[in-house]
Amino acid sequence: MSELNEKELVNYLAEKTKVPAETISLVLKHEQAFIDKAQSSAKGQVIDIDSDELVDYVLKQRDVKLDEVTVEKILDMEMDYLVENGYAEHED
C-alpha cells in the first residue's frame, strides 16, 4: 500500500461531488481535527467515529458553507476512495 496522496483524493472528491477542491480540503481538515480530538480523549482505546457526530462537527465550523447532504456525500465518497485504494476497510 502506498502513502495516501491527499491532492489526488481531493481532486477525486471534487470531480465526484462537483464541490470545489478548496472546500473539499476544508471539510477534510475539519474531519481530521474531529478524529484527532476523539483519539486524544480515547487514550489508547479503539475509537468508533459516529458519522452523524462527524457531519454535525463539520457543519458547525464557521468556514464551512455546505449543507448536510453535501458533507455526507463528501465523507461517503472519501471512504469509498479509501476502501477502493486499500487505505481502509468497511466494518461489517
Backbone as JSON Lines, residues from 0, in Angstrom:
{"i":0,"aa":"M","n":[0.84,-1.17,0.0],"ca":[0.0,0.0,0.0],"c":[0.89,1.24,0.0]}
{"i":1,"aa":"S","n":[0.64,2.14,-0.9],"ca":[1.43,3.37,-0.96],"c":[0.82,4.43,-0.05]}
{"i":2,"aa":"E","n":[1.58,5.5,0.17],"ca":[1.1,6.57,1.03],"c":[-0.03,7.33,0.33]}
{"i":3,"aa":"L","n":[-1.03,7.69,1.1],"ca":[-2.19,8.4,0.57],"c":[-1.75,9.73,-0.05]}
{"i":4,"aa":"N","n":[-2.17,9.97,-1.27],"ca":[-1.9,11.22,-1.95],"c":[-3.12,12.11,-1.74]}
{"i":5,"aa":"E","n":[-2.97,13.08,-0.83],"ca":[-4.12,13.92,-0.47],"c":[-4.62,14.74,-1.66]}
{"i":6,"aa":"K","n":[-3.71,15.22,-2.48],"ca":[-4.13,16.01,-3.64],"c":[-4.98,15.16,-4.59]}
{"i":7,"aa":"E","n":[-4.55,13.92,-4.79],"ca":[-5.32,13.01,-5.64],"c":[-6.7,12.75,-5.04]}
{"i":8,"aa":"L","n":[-6.74,12.55,-3.73],"ca":[-8.01,12.34,-3.04],"c":[-8.92,13.55,-3.2]}
{"i":9,"aa":"V","n":[-8.4,14.74,-2.97],"ca":[-9.19,15.97,-3.08],"c":[-9.73,16.13,-4.5]}
{"i":10,"aa":"N","n":[-8.88,15.89,-5.49],"ca":[-9.32,16.01,-6.88],"c":[-10.4,14.98,-7.22]}
{"i":11,"aa":"Y","n":[-10.23,13.77,-6.72],"ca":[-11.23,12.7,-6.92],"c":[-12.58,13.13,-6.33]}
{"i":12,"aa":"L","n":[-12.54,13.63,-5.08],"ca":[-13.77,14.04,-4.42],"c":[-14.41,15.24,-5.11]}
{"i":13,"aa":"A","n":[-13.59,16.18,-5.55],"ca":[-14.12,17.35,-6.25],"c":[-14.81,16.95,-7.55]}
{"i":14,"aa":"E","n":[-14.21,16.01,-8.26],"ca":[-14.8,15.54,-9.52],"c":[-16.12,14.81,-9.26]}
{"i":15,"aa":"K","n":[-16.14,13.94,-8.25],"ca":[-17.33,13.13,-7.96],"c":[-18.47,13.94,-7.36]}
{"i":16,"aa":"T","n":[-18.15,14.94,-6.54],"ca":[-19.19,15.67,-5.82],"c":[-19.52,17.02,-6.44]}
{"i":17,"aa":"K","n":[-18.7,17.48,-7.38],"ca":[-18.87,18.8,-8.01],"c":[-18.73,19.95,-7.0]}
{"i":18,"aa":"V","n":[-17.97,19.7,-5.93],"ca":[-17.67,20.71,-4.91],"c":[-16.24,21.17,-5.16]}
{"i":19,"aa":"P","n":[-15.95,22.48,-5.06],"ca":[-14.59,22.97,-5.3],"c":[-13.55,22.28,-4.4]}
{"i":20,"aa":"A","n":[-12.37,22.06,-4.96],"ca":[-11.29,21.37,-4.24],"c":[-10.94,22.07,-2.93]}
{"i":21,"aa":"E","n":[-10.97,23.4,-2.9],"ca":[-10.64,24.14,-1.68],"c":[-11.64,23.8,-0.57]}
{"i":22,"aa":"T","n":[-12.9,23.65,-0.95],"ca":[-13.94,23.32,0.02],"c":[-13.77,21.89,0.51]}
{"i":23,"aa":"I","n":[-13.42,20.99,-0.38],"ca":[-13.16,19.59,-0.01],"c":[-12.02,19.55,1.01]}
{"i":24,"aa":"S","n":[-10.94,20.28,0.74],"ca":[-9.79,20.31,1.65],"c":[-10.2,20.81,3.03]}
{"i":25,"aa":"L","n":[-11.07,21.8,3.06],"ca":[-11.56,22.35,4.32],"c":[-12.34,21.3,5.1]}
{"i":26,"aa":"V","n":[-13.23,20.58,4.44],"ca":[-14.01,19.53,5.08],"c":[-13.08,18.45,5.63]}
{"i":27,"aa":"L","n":[-12.09,18.05,4.84],"ca":[-11.15,17.01,5.28],"c":[-10.32,17.48,6.46]}
{"i":28,"aa":"K","n":[-9.96,18.77,6.48],"ca":[-9.2,19.33,7.59],"c":[-10.02,19.24,8.88]}
{"i":29,"aa":"H","n":[-11.28,19.61,8.81],"ca":[-12.14,19.55,9.99],"c":[-12.42,18.1,10.4]}
{"i":30,"aa":"E","n":[-12.54,17.22,9.42],"ca":[-12.71,15.8,9.72],"c":[-11.51,15.29,10.52]}
{"i":31,"aa":"Q","n":[-10.31,15.64,10.08],"ca":[-9.09,15.2,10.76],"c":[-9.02,15.76,12.17]}
{"i":32,"aa":"A","n":[-9.43,17.01,12.35],"ca":[-9.43,17.61,13.69],"c":[-10.39,16.85,14.61]}
{"i":33,"aa":"F","n":[-11.54,16.47,14.1],"ca":[-12.52,15.7,14.88],"c":[-11.94,14.35,15.28]}
{"i":34,"aa":"I","n":[-11.3,13.68,14.34],"ca":[-10.7,12.36,14.61],"c":[-9.56,12.49,15.62]}
{"i":35,"aa":"D","n":[-8.71,13.5,15.45],"ca":[-7.6,13.71,16.38],"c":[-8.11,13.95,17.79]}
{"i":36,"aa":"K","n":[-9.18,14.73,17.92],"ca":[-9.76,15.02,19.23],"c":[-10.33,13.74,19.84]}
{"i":37,"aa":"A","n":[-10.99,12.93,19.04],"ca":[-11.55,11.67,19.53],"c":[-10.44,10.72,19.98]}
{"i":38,"aa":"Q","n":[-9.35,10.67,19.22],"ca":[-8.23,9.79,19.57],"c":[-7.56,10.24,20.86]}
{"i":39,"aa":"S","n":[-7.39,11.52,21.04],"ca":[-6.72,12.0,22.24],"c":[-7.57,11.76,23.48]}
{"i":40,"aa":"S","n":[-8.89,11.82,23.34],"ca":[-9.74,11.56,24.5],"c":[-9.9,10.07,24.77]}
{"i":41,"aa":"A","n":[-9.64,9.23,23.77],"ca":[-9.75,7.78,23.94],"c":[-8.56,7.19,24.68]}
{"i":42,"aa":"K","n":[-7.42,7.86,24.65],"ca":[-6.21,7.44,25.36],"c":[-5.86,5.97,25.12]}
{"i":43,"aa":"G","n":[-5.6,5.65,23.88],"ca":[-5.14,4.3,23.55],"c":[-6.24,3.3,23.28]}
{"i":44,"aa":"Q","n":[-7.47,3.65,23.55],"ca":[-8.58,2.74,23.27],"c":[-8.96,2.85,21.8]}
{"i":45,"aa":"V","n":[-9.61,1.81,21.3],"ca":[-10.1,1.85,19.92],"c":[-11.26,2.83,19.88]}
{"i":46,"aa":"I","n":[-11.21,3.71,18.9],"ca":[-12.29,4.69,18.8],"c":[-13.27,4.29,17.7]}
{"i":47,"aa":"D","n":[-14.5,4.63,17.92],"ca":[-15.55,4.39,16.94],"c":[-16.13,5.75,16.6]}
{"i":48,"aa":"I","n":[-15.88,6.19,15.38],"ca":[-16.33,7.51,14.97],"c":[-17.78,7.42,14.5]}
{"i":49,"aa":"D","n":[-18.64,8.19,15.14],"ca":[-20.04,8.27,14.75],"c":[-20.14,9.24,13.58]}
{"i":50,"aa":"S","n":[-20.61,8.75,12.45],"ca":[-20.64,9.59,11.24],"c":[-21.58,10.79,11.4]}
{"i":51,"aa":"D","n":[-22.68,10.63,12.14],"ca":[-23.58,11.76,12.36],"c":[-22.9,12.85,13.19]}
{"i":52,"aa":"E","n":[-22.16,12.43,14.22],"ca":[-21.43,13.4,15.04],"c":[-20.36,14.11,14.22]}
{"i":53,"aa":"L","n":[-19.7,13.37,13.35],"ca":[-18.67,13.95,12.48],"c":[-19.28,14.99,11.55]}
{"i":54,"aa":"V","n":[-20.38,14.65,10.9],"ca":[-21.05,15.59,9.99],"c":[-21.5,16.83,10.76]}
{"i":55,"aa":"D","n":[-22.09,16.64,11.94],"ca":[-22.51,17.78,12.75],"c":[-21.33,18.68,13.1]}
{"i":56,"aa":"Y","n":[-20.2,18.06,13.47],"ca":[-19.0,18.82,13.81],"c":[-18.53,19.67,12.62]}
{"i":57,"aa":"V","n":[-18.47,19.06,11.45],"ca":[-18.02,19.78,10.26],"c":[-18.98,20.93,9.95]}
{"i":58,"aa":"L","n":[-20.27,20.68,10.04],"ca":[-21.26,21.72,9.73],"c":[-21.21,22.89,10.7]}
{"i":59,"aa":"K","n":[-20.77,22.66,11.93],"ca":[-20.7,23.72,12.95],"c":[-19.53,24.66,12.72]}
{"i":60,"aa":"Q","n":[-18.58,24.28,11.88],"ca":[-17.4,25.12,11.64],"c":[-17.81,26.34,10.82]}
{"i":61,"aa":"R","n":[-17.41,27.5,11.27],"ca":[-17.83,28.76,10.64],"c":[-17.43,28.87,9.17]}
{"i":62,"aa":"D","n":[-16.3,28.26,8.81],"ca":[-15.82,28.42,7.44],"c":[-16.41,27.39,6.47]}
{"i":63,"aa":"V","n":[-17.28,26.51,6.95],"ca":[-17.91,25.52,6.08],"c":[-19.3,26.03,5.7]}
{"i":64,"aa":"K","n":[-19.51,26.22,4.42],"ca":[-20.78,26.75,3.91],"c":[-21.48,25.71,3.04]}
{"i":65,"aa":"L","n":[-21.62,24.51,3.57],"ca":[-22.25,23.42,2.83],"c":[-23.46,22.92,3.6]}
{"i":66,"aa":"D","n":[-24.34,22.21,2.91],"ca":[-25.46,21.59,3.6],"c":[-25.08,20.19,4.06]}
{"i":67,"aa":"E","n":[-25.92,19.62,4.9],"ca":[-25.64,18.31,5.5],"c":[-25.46,17.21,4.45]}
{"i":68,"aa":"V","n":[-26.32,17.22,3.44],"ca":[-26.26,16.18,2.4],"c":[-24.92,16.23,1.66]}
{"i":69,"aa":"T","n":[-24.44,17.43,1.37],"ca":[-23.17,17.57,0.65],"c":[-22.0,17.09,1.5]}
{"i":70,"aa":"V","n":[-21.99,17.45,2.78],"ca":[-20.92,16.99,3.66],"c":[-20.94,15.47,3.76]}
{"i":71,"aa":"E","n":[-22.12,14.9,3.92],"ca":[-22.24,13.44,3.98],"c":[-21.73,12.79,2.7]}
{"i":72,"aa":"K","n":[-22.06,13.39,1.56],"ca":[-21.62,12.85,0.27],"c":[-20.1,12.88,0.16]}
{"i":73,"aa":"I","n":[-19.49,13.98,0.59],"ca":[-18.02,14.1,0.55],"c":[-17.39,13.02,1.41]}
{"i":74,"aa":"L","n":[-17.88,12.86,2.63],"ca":[-17.31,11.88,3.55],"c":[-17.55,10.44,3.08]}
{"i":75,"aa":"D","n":[-18.72,10.18,2.51],"ca":[-19.01,8.85,1.97],"c":[-18.11,8.53,0.78]}
{"i":76,"aa":"M","n":[-17.93,9.51,-0.1],"ca":[-17.06,9.31,-1.27],"c":[-15.61,9.15,-0.83]}
{"i":77,"aa":"E","n":[-15.21,9.85,0.22],"ca":[-13.85,9.69,0.75],"c":[-13.65,8.25,1.22]}
{"i":78,"aa":"M","n":[-14.62,7.71,1.95],"ca":[-14.5,6.34,2.44],"c":[-14.45,5.36,1.27]}
{"i":79,"aa":"D","n":[-15.28,5.58,0.26],"ca":[-15.25,4.72,-0.93],"c":[-13.86,4.74,-1.57]}
{"i":80,"aa":"Y","n":[-13.29,5.92,-1.69],"ca":[-11.95,6.07,-2.28],"c":[-10.92,5.31,-1.45]}
{"i":81,"aa":"L","n":[-10.99,5.49,-0.12],"ca":[-10.01,4.84,0.76],"c":[-10.12,3.32,0.69]}
{"i":82,"aa":"V","n":[-11.35,2.81,0.62],"ca":[-11.55,1.36,0.53],"c":[-11.07,0.84,-0.83]}
{"i":83,"aa":"E","n":[-11.48,1.52,-1.9],"ca":[-11.09,1.09,-3.26],"c":[-9.58,1.05,-3.45]}
{"i":84,"aa":"N","n":[-8.88,1.96,-2.77],"ca":[-7.44,2.06,-2.94],"c":[-6.64,1.38,-1.83]}
{"i":85,"aa":"G","n":[-7.33,0.6,-0.98],"ca":[-6.65,-0.19,0.02],"c":[-6.17,0.54,1.26]}
{"i":86,"aa":"Y","n":[-6.69,1.75,1.51],"ca":[-6.27,2.5,2.69],"c":[-7.17,2.22,3.89]}
{"i":87,"aa":"A","n":[-8.34,1.65,3.65],"ca":[-9.3,1.4,4.74],"c":[-10.16,0.2,4.36]}
{"i":88,"aa":"E","n":[-10.85,-0.31,5.36],"ca":[-11.79,-1.41,5.15],"c":[-13.13,-1.02,5.77]}
{"i":89,"aa":"H","n":[-14.21,-1.43,5.12],"ca":[-15.54,-1.21,5.7],"c":[-15.74,-2.18,6.84]}
{"i":90,"aa":"E","n":[-16.33,-1.69,7.92],"ca":[-16.68,-2.57,9.04],"c":[-18.01,-3.23,8.74]}
{"i":91,"aa":"D","n":[-18.15,-4.46,9.17],"ca":[-19.42,-5.17,8.99],"c":[-20.39,-4.83,10.09]}
